[in-house]
Amino acid sequence: MKSKPHRIEQLHQQYIGSLLREKRIVRTYQFFIFAFFFALWELSSWLEWIDPLIFSSPSKIVELLISKIQDGSIFTHIGFTVFETILGFILGTLSGTLLAAFLWWSPLASKVLDPYLVILNAMPKVALGPILIVALGPGFTSIIAMGAIISVIITTIVVYTSFKEVDPNYIKVLKTFGASRYVCFKEAILPASFPTIISTLKVNVGLSWVGVIVGEFLVSQQGLGYLIIYGFQVFNFGLVLMSLLIIAIFATIMYQLVEYLERKIIKSSN
Amino acid sequence: MSFLSIQHVSHTYFTKKTAKTALSGISLDVEEGRFLSFLGPSGCGKTTLLSIIAGLLEPSSGEVLVEGRPIREAQEPMIGYMLQQDYLFPWKTIEENILLGLRILKKDNELSRRKTFKLLKEIGLEGTEKQYPKQLSGGMKQRIALVRTLAAEPKLLLLDEPFSALDFQTKLKLEDLVSATLKSFSKTAILVTHDIGEAIAMSDTIFLFSTNPGRIYKQIDVPEVLRNLTPFNARAHPEYSSLFQTVWKELENLEKQTPSY
Ligand SMILES: Nc1ncnc2c1ncn2[C@@H]1O[C@H](COP(=O)(O)OP(=O)(O)O)[C@@H](O)[C@H]1O
Ligand SMILES: [Mg+2]
């Protein structure tokens, strides 16, 4: 009789053990791929299998990074790009959601604006870059606008679709209590669409990076995008690759933060 | 003057290609405190009629009066509506869900709160206040939905197949509970169902609906003996079986008259 729960306990421990083992194997492989890639890069650059002038090498990139850290210049560039990306991301998501709310509010407007949304969505937004720079000046306003504009239309479309798909019976329940359209929006439509809005956040983080980097290419004053273009022009590919690595790191951090936020919100809403 | 008066209500749904008459010439009067059932095949316009009675849908023609006044001009909502599913808001706690109506109606005060929590207790779900709907079973959620509806103190309760998504045992228990709760508040109620037994066990009067377009085909009064029993006990009474047969035959006649089947 007594041995039964003990047996289950044992099996459970075994199961946890197997999970841990699997995790360790995965981590080991991941580490080896990482180490192998950089080692191969270093080696092939050193032995001149690849042109070291173009592809540089990890050690040179680290050297460059250290010198940039010492003179402090890298921090201004990172600061600018991250600031622009966060602002573009927030602006794009917020105005997309507001626009979606407006479309939901006014069925007439949503019908009128439908073809324009389709066209704007199909259009490659980065092509608007030069116009933005002419209109807003070659500064970070234009870059933030790029970061925002690239995600605003798709956010509008996705969020508006989710607003429309909320089960009308929730509205019916609210209306029997005499709820106004605003109350229906606040109590049912918006909270029911939170999961969709959060998932657009994840997409928009990536999009904003694209917008901001392209913006910095065009404006060419500061930021990681500027470093890439500058390094390209002066044939300093170490600089280009270093900027790329920094971008990869910060984009990942931002994505992880949004994911963390998602888990938090989804948890509290469940 | 009767409590609820439905006068010559017809409704047609228009789409680009079709004009579908869902209801045609519905007239009936309901005295306060009565329990009515609308019984009929799906698609005969029962939900449409409830939406019109609730004032959520304007009929193509005809009028609905509650206490002599058009429902759409009512100063404050006096209709409670219960649907096939509970439609509790999953992101709100049970407490937030049952107080929702009061909050929207701006009647969220100490007294009304206390009444609502008392109702929750009476319905046997005290202690669930801080939980979320998904932590409860289907039958419990439907009971919470009943509390939410009754908390706003509606004068007229509309029940649109509220038991049809539940398993049979839960359904029988809930029938008794709803019936007892409504009796204790002497609420007027209209139950929509396609379950003959449920209509007989719960209501004072049954209206049979024919389809295409929806019309009242027949009115059947449930005998006094059955009305005084709880739904569960009514189902065991000999009168129940004979009435079941009668209603069954009527529905068969009805089907014969509608060649579309
Ligand atoms: N919004 C709508 N637009 C067009 N037709 C509808 C709409 N709602 C219901 N109908 C049609 O009206 C008829 C009655 O529907 P309903 O009232 O839901 O019936 P029931 O509740 O008795 O099943 C059905 O034939 C249905 O297809
Ligand atoms: Mg229906």
Coordinates of C-alpha atoms and ligand atoms in Angstrom, one line a residue:
Chain A
M1 CA 0.0 0.0 0.0
K2 CA 2.7 2.4 1.1
S3 CA 5.0 1.6 -1.8
K4 CA 2.6 2.9 -4.4
P5 CA 2.9 6.7 -3.8
H6 CA 6.6 6.1 -3.3
R7 CA 6.8 4.5 -6.7
I8 CA 5.0 7.4 -8.3
E9 CA 7.4 9.8 -6.6
Q10 CA 10.3 7.9 -8.0
L11 CA 8.9 7.9 -11.5
H12 CA 8.4 11.7 -11.3
Q13 CA 12.0 12.2 -10.2
Q14 CA 13.1 10.1 -13.2
Y15 CA 11.0 12.2 -15.5
I16 CA 12.4 15.5 -14.1
G17 CA 15.9 14.0 -14.5
S18 CA 15.3 13.1 -18.1
L19 CA 14.0 16.7 -18.8
L20 CA 17.2 18.1 -17.3
R21 CA 19.4 15.8 -19.3
E22 CA 17.6 16.8 -22.5
K23 CA 18.0 20.5 -21.7
R24 CA 21.8 20.0 -21.0
I25 CA 22.2 18.2 -24.4
V26 CA 20.5 21.1 -26.2
R27 CA 22.5 23.7 -24.4
T28 CA 25.8 21.8 -25.3
Y29 CA 24.9 21.7 -29.0
Q30 CA 24.0 25.3 -29.0
F31 CA 27.3 26.3 -27.4
F32 CA 29.3 24.2 -29.8
I33 CA 27.6 25.7 -32.9
F34 CA 28.4 29.2 -31.4
A35 CA 32.0 28.3 -30.6
F36 CA 32.5 26.5 -33.9
F37 CA 31.2 29.4 -36.0
F38 CA 33.4 32.0 -34.4
A39 CA 36.4 29.7 -34.3
L40 CA 36.0 28.9 -38.0
W41 CA 35.6 32.5 -38.8
E42 CA 38.8 33.4 -36.8
L43 CA 40.8 30.6 -38.3
S44 CA 39.7 31.1 -41.9
S45 CA 40.4 34.8 -41.7
W46 CA 43.8 34.2 -40.1
L47 CA 44.7 31.6 -42.8
E48 CA 43.2 33.9 -45.5
W49 CA 40.7 31.3 -46.7
I50 CA 38.4 34.4 -46.7
D51 CA 39.5 37.9 -47.5
P52 CA 40.3 39.4 -44.0
L53 CA 39.8 42.9 -45.4
I54 CA 36.2 42.1 -46.2
F55 CA 35.1 39.6 -43.6
S56 CA 37.4 40.8 -40.8
S57 CA 37.7 38.4 -37.8
P58 CA 36.1 38.1 -34.4
S59 CA 39.3 39.1 -32.6
K60 CA 39.6 42.3 -34.7
I61 CA 36.0 43.1 -34.1
V62 CA 36.4 42.7 -30.4
E63 CA 39.5 44.9 -30.5
L64 CA 37.6 47.5 -32.4
L65 CA 34.7 47.3 -30.0
I66 CA 37.0 47.8 -27.0
S67 CA 38.5 50.9 -28.6
K68 CA 35.0 52.2 -29.3
I69 CA 34.0 51.5 -25.7
Q70 CA 37.1 53.3 -24.4
D71 CA 36.5 56.5 -26.4
G72 CA 32.8 56.1 -25.5
S73 CA 31.6 56.8 -29.0
I74 CA 29.8 53.4 -29.3
F75 CA 27.4 54.3 -26.5
T76 CA 26.0 57.4 -28.2
H77 CA 25.4 55.3 -31.3
I78 CA 23.7 52.5 -29.4
G79 CA 21.8 55.0 -27.4
F80 CA 20.4 56.8 -30.4
T81 CA 19.4 53.6 -32.2
V82 CA 17.8 52.0 -29.3
F83 CA 15.9 55.2 -28.3
E84 CA 14.6 55.6 -31.9
T85 CA 13.6 52.0 -32.1
I86 CA 11.7 52.0 -28.8
L87 CA 9.9 55.3 -29.7
G88 CA 9.1 54.1 -33.2
F89 CA 7.8 50.9 -31.9
I90 CA 5.6 52.5 -29.3
L91 CA 4.3 55.1 -31.7
G92 CA 3.6 52.6 -34.4
T93 CA 1.8 50.2 -32.1
L94 CA -0.2 52.9 -30.3
S95 CA -1.3 54.8 -33.3
G96 CA -2.1 51.5 -35.1
T97 CA -4.3 50.5 -32.2
L98 CA -6.0 53.9 -32.0
L99 CA -6.7 53.8 -35.7
A100 CA -8.2 50.4 -35.3
A101 CA -10.4 51.7 -32.5
F102 CA -11.5 54.6 -34.8
L103 CA -12.4 52.1 -37.6
W104 CA -14.4 50.0 -35.2
W105 CA -16.1 53.1 -33.9
S106 CA -17.2 54.3 -37.3
P107 CA -18.3 51.5 -39.6
L108 CA -18.6 54.1 -42.4
A109 CA -15.0 55.3 -42.0
S110 CA -13.8 51.7 -42.1
K111 CA -15.6 51.1 -45.4
V112 CA -14.4 54.4 -46.8
L113 CA -10.8 53.8 -45.8
D114 CA -10.6 50.1 -46.7
P115 CA -9.0 50.5 -50.1
Y116 CA -6.5 53.0 -48.8
L117 CA -5.4 50.6 -46.0
V118 CA -4.9 47.8 -48.6
I119 CA -2.7 50.1 -50.8
L120 CA -0.7 51.4 -47.9
N121 CA -0.2 47.9 -46.5
A122 CA 1.0 46.6 -49.8
M123 CA 3.3 49.5 -50.3
P124 CA 7.0 49.0 -49.2
K125 CA 7.1 51.6 -46.4
V126 CA 10.9 52.2 -46.6
A127 CA 10.4 53.7 -50.0
L128 CA 8.7 56.6 -48.2
G129 CA 12.1 57.3 -46.5
P130 CA 13.3 60.2 -48.8
I131 CA 9.9 61.9 -48.6
L132 CA 9.9 61.7 -44.8
I133 CA 13.4 63.2 -44.7
V134 CA 12.3 66.1 -47.0
A135 CA 9.1 66.6 -44.9
L136 CA 10.5 66.2 -41.4
G137 CA 14.1 67.1 -41.9
P138 CA 17.2 64.9 -41.8
G139 CA 17.1 64.2 -38.1
F140 CA 15.9 61.7 -35.7
T141 CA 12.2 62.7 -36.2
S142 CA 12.4 61.2 -39.6
I143 CA 14.0 58.1 -38.3
I144 CA 11.4 57.6 -35.6
A145 CA 8.7 58.2 -38.2
M146 CA 10.3 55.4 -40.3
G147 CA 10.3 53.1 -37.3
A148 CA 6.6 53.9 -36.7
I149 CA 5.2 54.0 -40.2
I150 CA 6.5 50.6 -41.0
S151 CA 4.3 48.9 -38.4
V152 CA 1.3 51.2 -38.1
I153 CA -0.8 50.0 -41.0
I154 CA -0.3 46.3 -40.4
T155 CA -1.1 46.9 -36.7
T156 CA -4.3 48.7 -37.7
I157 CA -5.4 45.9 -39.9
V158 CA -4.6 43.0 -37.5
V159 CA -6.1 44.7 -34.5
Y160 CA -9.2 45.9 -36.3
T161 CA -9.8 42.4 -37.5
S162 CA -9.5 41.1 -34.0
F163 CA -11.9 43.8 -32.8
K164 CA -14.5 42.7 -35.3
E165 CA -14.1 39.0 -34.4
V166 CA -15.1 39.5 -30.8
D167 CA -18.1 37.3 -30.1
P168 CA -21.2 39.6 -30.5
N169 CA -22.9 37.9 -27.7
Y170 CA -20.5 39.6 -25.2
I171 CA -21.9 42.9 -26.6
K172 CA -25.4 41.6 -26.3
V173 CA -24.8 40.9 -22.6
L174 CA -23.4 44.4 -22.1
K175 CA -26.2 46.0 -24.0
T176 CA -28.9 44.4 -21.9
F177 CA -27.3 46.4 -19.0
G178 CA -27.7 49.5 -21.1
A179 CA -24.0 49.8 -22.0
S180 CA -22.9 52.5 -24.4
R181 CA -20.7 51.9 -27.4
Y182 CA -17.7 53.2 -25.4
V183 CA -18.5 50.8 -22.5
C184 CA -18.8 47.9 -24.9
F185 CA -15.3 48.8 -26.3
K186 CA -13.7 49.2 -22.9
E187 CA -15.3 46.1 -21.3
A188 CA -15.3 43.6 -24.1
I189 CA -13.7 44.6 -27.4
L190 CA -10.4 45.9 -26.1
P191 CA -9.7 43.3 -23.4
A192 CA -10.7 40.5 -25.7
S193 CA -8.2 41.7 -28.2
F194 CA -5.3 42.0 -25.8
P195 CA -3.7 38.8 -26.9
T196 CA -3.7 39.9 -30.5
I197 CA -2.3 43.3 -29.6
I198 CA 0.5 41.7 -27.7
S199 CA 1.3 39.4 -30.6
T200 CA 1.5 42.4 -32.9
L201 CA 4.0 43.9 -30.4
K202 CA 6.3 41.0 -31.1
V203 CA 6.1 41.6 -34.8
N204 CA 6.4 45.3 -34.5
V205 CA 9.7 45.1 -32.5
G206 CA 11.3 43.5 -35.5
L207 CA 9.7 45.9 -38.0
S208 CA 10.8 49.0 -36.0
W209 CA 14.4 47.8 -36.2
V210 CA 14.1 47.6 -39.9
G211 CA 12.6 51.1 -40.2
V212 CA 15.1 52.7 -37.9
I213 CA 18.2 51.1 -39.5
V214 CA 17.0 52.1 -43.0
G215 CA 16.2 55.6 -41.6
E216 CA 19.8 55.8 -40.3
F217 CA 21.2 54.7 -43.6
L218 CA 19.4 57.6 -45.3
V219 CA 19.9 60.3 -42.7
S220 CA 23.5 59.2 -42.0
Q221 CA 24.4 61.2 -38.9
Q222 CA 24.4 58.8 -35.9
G223 CA 23.4 55.4 -34.8
L224 CA 24.2 51.8 -35.6
G225 CA 22.7 52.1 -39.1
Y226 CA 24.9 55.0 -39.7
L227 CA 28.0 53.0 -38.6
I228 CA 27.1 50.3 -41.1
I229 CA 26.8 52.7 -44.0
Y230 CA 29.9 54.6 -42.9
G231 CA 31.9 51.4 -42.5
F232 CA 30.7 50.4 -46.0
Q233 CA 31.7 53.7 -47.5
V234 CA 35.2 53.7 -46.0
F235 CA 35.7 50.0 -46.6
N236 CA 35.9 49.2 -42.9
F237 CA 33.9 46.0 -42.8
G238 CA 35.0 45.3 -39.2
L239 CA 32.9 48.3 -38.3
V240 CA 30.0 46.9 -40.3
L241 CA 30.1 43.5 -38.7
M242 CA 30.6 44.9 -35.3
S243 CA 27.4 47.1 -35.7
L244 CA 25.5 44.1 -37.0
L245 CA 26.5 42.0 -33.9
I246 CA 25.4 44.8 -31.6
I247 CA 22.1 45.2 -33.4
A248 CA 21.5 41.4 -33.1
I249 CA 22.2 41.6 -29.4
F250 CA 19.9 44.6 -28.7
A251 CA 17.1 43.4 -31.0
T252 CA 17.1 40.1 -29.1
I253 CA 17.0 41.8 -25.8
M254 CA 14.0 43.9 -26.8
Y255 CA 12.2 40.9 -28.2
Q256 CA 12.8 39.0 -25.0
L257 CA 11.5 42.0 -23.0
V258 CA 8.3 42.0 -25.1
E259 CA 7.9 38.3 -24.6
Y260 CA 8.3 38.7 -20.9
L261 CA 5.7 41.4 -20.9
E262 CA 3.4 39.1 -22.9
R263 CA 3.8 36.4 -20.4
K264 CA 3.0 38.8 -17.6
I265 CA -0.1 40.2 -19.2
I266 CA -1.5 36.9 -20.4
K267 CA -0.9 35.5 -17.0
S268 CA -2.8 38.3 -15.2
S269 CA -5.6 38.2 -17.8
N270 CA -6.0 34.5 -17.3
Chain B
M1 CA -53.0 46.1 -18.9
S2 CA -50.6 43.2 -19.1
F3 CA -47.0 43.4 -18.0
L4 CA -45.6 42.5 -21.4
S5 CA -47.4 43.0 -24.6
I6 CA -46.1 42.0 -28.0
Q7 CA -48.2 43.5 -30.7
H8 CA -48.1 42.3 -34.3
V9 CA -44.4 41.9 -34.4
S10 CA -42.9 40.9 -37.7
H11 CA -39.2 40.9 -38.7
T12 CA -37.4 40.5 -42.0
Y13 CA -33.7 40.2 -42.3
F14 CA -32.3 41.8 -45.4
T15 CA -29.1 40.8 -47.1
K16 CA -27.9 41.7 -50.6
K17 CA -29.4 38.6 -52.2
T18 CA -32.2 37.6 -49.8
A19 CA -35.0 39.0 -47.7
K20 CA -35.7 36.4 -45.0
T21 CA -38.8 36.8 -43.0
A22 CA -37.9 35.4 -39.6
L23 CA -41.1 36.4 -37.8
S24 CA -44.5 37.1 -38.9
G25 CA -47.5 38.5 -37.0
I26 CA -46.5 37.6 -33.4
S27 CA -48.9 38.9 -30.8
L28 CA -49.1 37.8 -27.2
D29 CA -49.6 39.2 -23.7
V30 CA -47.9 38.1 -20.6
E31 CA -49.0 38.7 -17.0
E32 CA -46.4 39.6 -14.4
G33 CA -44.8 36.7 -12.6
R34 CA -45.6 34.2 -15.4
F35 CA -43.1 31.7 -16.9
L36 CA -43.5 31.2 -20.6
S37 CA -41.7 28.9 -23.0
F38 CA -41.2 29.3 -26.7
L39 CA -40.8 25.9 -28.3
G40 CA -39.9 25.3 -31.9
P41 CA -37.3 24.0 -34.3
S42 CA -34.1 25.9 -34.7
G43 CA -34.4 28.7 -37.2
C44 CA -38.0 29.6 -36.4
G45 CA -37.0 33.0 -35.1
K46 CA -37.0 32.4 -31.3
T47 CA -33.7 34.3 -30.8
T48 CA -34.8 37.0 -33.1
L49 CA -38.0 37.5 -31.0
L50 CA -36.0 37.6 -27.8
S51 CA -33.7 40.2 -29.2
I52 CA -36.7 42.3 -30.2
I53 CA -38.3 41.9 -26.8
A54 CA -35.0 42.9 -25.2
G55 CA -35.0 46.0 -27.3
L56 CA -31.7 45.1 -28.9
L57 CA -33.3 44.7 -32.4
E58 CA -35.9 46.9 -33.9
P59 CA -38.7 44.9 -35.5
S60 CA -39.6 45.6 -39.1
S61 CA -43.1 46.2 -37.9
G62 CA -45.1 45.9 -34.6
E63 CA -44.4 46.9 -31.1
V64 CA -43.2 45.6 -27.8
L65 CA -44.7 47.2 -24.7
V66 CA -43.5 46.6 -21.1
E67 CA -45.9 48.0 -18.6
G68 CA -47.6 49.9 -21.3
R69 CA -44.5 51.7 -22.6
P70 CA -42.3 50.8 -25.7
I71 CA -39.3 48.8 -24.6
R72 CA -36.9 51.0 -26.5
E73 CA -38.0 54.0 -24.6
A74 CA -37.5 52.5 -21.2
Q75 CA -35.6 54.8 -18.8
E76 CA -33.5 52.0 -17.5
P77 CA -32.9 48.5 -18.7
M78 CA -35.3 46.0 -17.1
I79 CA -34.5 43.0 -19.2
G80 CA -32.1 40.3 -18.1
Y81 CA -30.8 38.1 -20.8
M82 CA -29.2 34.6 -20.5
L83 CA -27.7 32.9 -23.4
Q84 CA -26.8 29.4 -24.4
Q85 CA -23.3 29.8 -23.1
D86 CA -22.4 31.7 -20.0
Y87 CA -20.5 34.6 -21.7
L88 CA -18.7 35.4 -18.5
F89 CA -15.8 37.6 -19.3
P90 CA -12.7 35.3 -19.0
W91 CA -10.4 38.1 -17.9
K92 CA -12.6 39.2 -15.0
T93 CA -13.0 37.4 -11.7
I94 CA -16.3 36.0 -10.7
E95 CA -16.8 39.0 -8.4
E96 CA -16.1 41.5 -11.2
N97 CA -18.4 39.5 -13.5
I98 CA -21.4 39.4 -11.2
L99 CA -21.0 43.1 -10.4
L100 CA -20.6 44.1 -14.0
G101 CA -24.3 45.0 -14.6
L102 CA -24.5 47.0 -11.4
R103 CA -21.4 48.9 -12.4
I104 CA -22.6 49.7 -15.9
L105 CA -26.0 50.8 -14.5
K106 CA -24.2 52.9 -11.9
K107 CA -26.1 51.1 -9.2
D108 CA -22.9 49.6 -7.6
N109 CA -23.5 50.5 -4.0
E110 CA -23.1 48.8 -0.6
L111 CA -26.7 47.5 -0.6
S112 CA -26.8 46.1 -4.1
R113 CA -23.4 44.5 -3.6
R114 CA -24.6 42.8 -0.5
K115 CA -27.7 41.5 -2.3
T116 CA -25.5 40.2 -5.1
F117 CA -23.2 38.3 -2.8
K118 CA -26.2 36.9 -1.0
L119 CA -27.5 35.6 -4.3
L120 CA -24.2 34.0 -5.0
K121 CA -24.4 32.3 -1.7
E122 CA -28.0 31.1 -2.3
I123 CA -27.0 29.6 -5.6
G124 CA -24.3 27.6 -3.8
L125 CA -21.2 29.3 -5.1
E126 CA -20.0 31.3 -2.1
G127 CA -16.2 31.4 -2.0
T128 CA -15.6 31.6 -5.8
E129 CA -15.5 35.5 -5.8
K130 CA -11.7 35.7 -6.5
Q131 CA -11.6 32.9 -9.0
Y132 CA -11.7 33.2 -12.8
P133 CA -14.5 31.6 -15.0
K134 CA -12.2 29.0 -16.5
Q135 CA -11.6 27.5 -13.0
L136 CA -15.3 26.6 -12.8
S137 CA -17.3 23.9 -14.5
G138 CA -19.9 24.6 -17.2
G139 CA -22.8 24.3 -14.8
M140 CA -21.2 26.6 -12.2
K141 CA -20.5 29.2 -14.9
Q142 CA -24.1 29.1 -16.0
R143 CA -25.1 29.7 -12.4
I144 CA -22.7 32.6 -12.1
A145 CA -24.3 34.0 -15.3
L146 CA -27.7 33.7 -13.7
V147 CA -26.4 35.7 -10.7
R148 CA -24.9 38.3 -13.0
T149 CA -28.3 38.6 -14.7
L150 CA -30.4 38.7 -11.6
A151 CA -28.0 41.2 -9.8
A152 CA -29.2 44.0 -12.0
E153 CA -32.8 43.2 -10.8
P154 CA -34.5 42.9 -14.2
K155 CA -38.2 42.8 -14.3
L156 CA -38.3 40.4 -17.2
L157 CA -35.9 37.5 -17.7
L158 CA -35.2 36.2 -21.2
L159 CA -33.5 32.7 -21.3
D160 CA -32.2 31.7 -24.7
E161 CA -31.6 27.9 -24.5
P162 CA -29.6 28.4 -21.3
F163 CA -29.3 24.7 -20.5
S164 CA -28.7 23.3 -23.9
A165 CA -24.9 23.3 -23.6
L166 CA -24.9 21.3 -20.3
D167 CA -24.8 17.6 -19.6
F168 CA -28.2 16.1 -18.7
Q169 CA -27.7 15.8 -15.0
T170 CA -26.4 19.4 -14.6
K171 CA -29.3 20.6 -16.7
L172 CA -31.9 18.9 -14.5
K173 CA -30.3 20.4 -11.4
L174 CA -30.1 23.9 -12.9
E175 CA -33.7 23.7 -14.1
D176 CA -34.7 23.3 -10.4
L177 CA -32.4 26.0 -9.3
V178 CA -33.5 28.6 -11.8
S179 CA -37.1 27.7 -11.3
A180 CA -36.9 28.1 -7.6
T181 CA -34.9 31.3 -7.8
L182 CA -37.3 32.9 -10.2
K183 CA -40.3 31.9 -8.1
S184 CA -38.8 33.3 -5.0
F185 CA -38.4 36.7 -6.8
S186 CA -41.7 36.2 -8.7
K187 CA -40.0 37.2 -11.9
T188 CA -41.6 37.1 -15.3
A189 CA -39.6 34.9 -17.6
I190 CA -39.5 33.7 -21.1
L191 CA -37.6 30.5 -21.9
V192 CA -36.6 29.6 -25.4
T193 CA -36.0 25.9 -25.9
H194 CA -36.2 23.0 -28.3
D195 CA -36.6 20.5 -25.5
I196 CA -40.2 19.6 -25.1
G197 CA -39.6 18.2 -21.6
E198 CA -37.9 21.3 -20.4
A199 CA -40.7 23.5 -21.6
I200 CA -43.3 21.4 -19.8
A201 CA -41.4 21.0 -16.6
M202 CA -40.5 24.7 -16.2
S203 CA -43.3 26.8 -17.7
D204 CA -46.9 27.9 -17.1
T205 CA -47.6 28.3 -20.8
I206 CA -45.9 26.9 -23.9
F207 CA -46.0 28.6 -27.3
L208 CA -45.3 26.4 -30.2
F209 CA -43.6 28.1 -33.1
S210 CA -43.9 27.1 -36.7
T211 CA -41.1 27.9 -39.0
N212 CA -40.7 29.8 -42.3
P213 CA -41.7 32.3 -41.3
G214 CA -41.8 32.1 -37.5
R215 CA -45.4 32.2 -36.2
I216 CA -47.1 31.2 -33.1
Y217 CA -48.8 27.9 -34.1
K218 CA -50.4 27.0 -30.8
Q219 CA -50.6 28.0 -27.2
I220 CA -50.6 25.2 -24.6
D221 CA -51.3 25.8 -20.9
V222 CA -49.5 23.5 -18.5
P223 CA -51.9 22.0 -15.9
E224 CA -51.8 23.4 -12.4
V225 CA -50.4 20.2 -10.8
L226 CA -47.3 20.4 -12.9
R227 CA -46.8 24.1 -12.4
N228 CA -46.7 23.6 -8.6
L229 CA -44.0 20.9 -8.8
T230 CA -40.3 21.5 -9.2
P231 CA -39.2 20.8 -12.7
F232 CA -37.5 17.6 -11.6
N233 CA -40.6 16.3 -9.8
A234 CA -42.8 17.4 -12.7
R235 CA -40.9 15.2 -15.0
A236 CA -41.9 12.2 -12.9
H237 CA -45.6 13.1 -12.8
P238 CA -48.1 11.1 -15.0
E239 CA -49.6 14.4 -16.3
Y240 CA -46.1 15.2 -17.7
S241 CA -46.1 12.1 -20.0
S242 CA -49.5 12.8 -21.4
L243 CA -48.7 16.5 -22.0
F244 CA -45.5 15.4 -23.7
Q245 CA -47.5 13.2 -26.0
T246 CA -49.8 16.1 -26.9
V247 CA -47.0 18.5 -27.6
W248 CA -45.1 15.8 -29.6
K249 CA -48.2 15.2 -31.8
E250 CA -48.7 19.0 -32.3
L251 CA -45.1 19.3 -33.4
E252 CA -45.5 16.4 -35.8
N253 CA -48.6 18.0 -37.3
L254 CA -46.7 21.2 -37.7
E255 CA -43.9 19.4 -39.6
K256 CA -46.5 17.9 -42.0
Q257 CA -47.7 21.4 -42.7
T258 CA -44.3 22.7 -43.6
P259 CA -43.3 20.8 -46.8
S260 CA -39.8 22.2 -46.6
Y261 CA -38.8 19.4 -44.4
Ligands
LIG1 N1 -28.5 38.7 -38.7 C1 -29.2 37.9 -39.5 N2 -29.2 38.2 -40.8 C2 -29.9 37.4 -41.7 N3 -30.6 36.3 -41.3 C3 -30.7 36.0 -40.0 C4 -30.0 36.8 -39.0 N4 -30.2 36.3 -37.8 C5 -31.0 35.2 -38.0 N5 -31.3 35.1 -39.3 C6 -32.2 34.1 -39.9 O1 -33.5 34.2 -39.3 C7 -34.1 32.9 -39.0 C8 -34.4 32.9 -37.5 O2 -33.2 32.9 -36.7 P1 -33.1 32.7 -35.1 O3 -34.0 33.8 -34.6 O4 -31.7 32.7 -34.7 O5 -33.8 31.3 -34.9 P2 -33.8 30.3 -33.7 O6 -33.2 31.1 -32.5 O7 -35.2 29.9 -33.5 O8 -33.0 29.2 -34.0 C9 -33.0 31.9 -39.4 O9 -33.5 31.4 -40.6 C10 -31.8 32.7 -39.6 O10 -31.0 32.2 -40.6
MG2 MG -31.5 30.6 -31.3

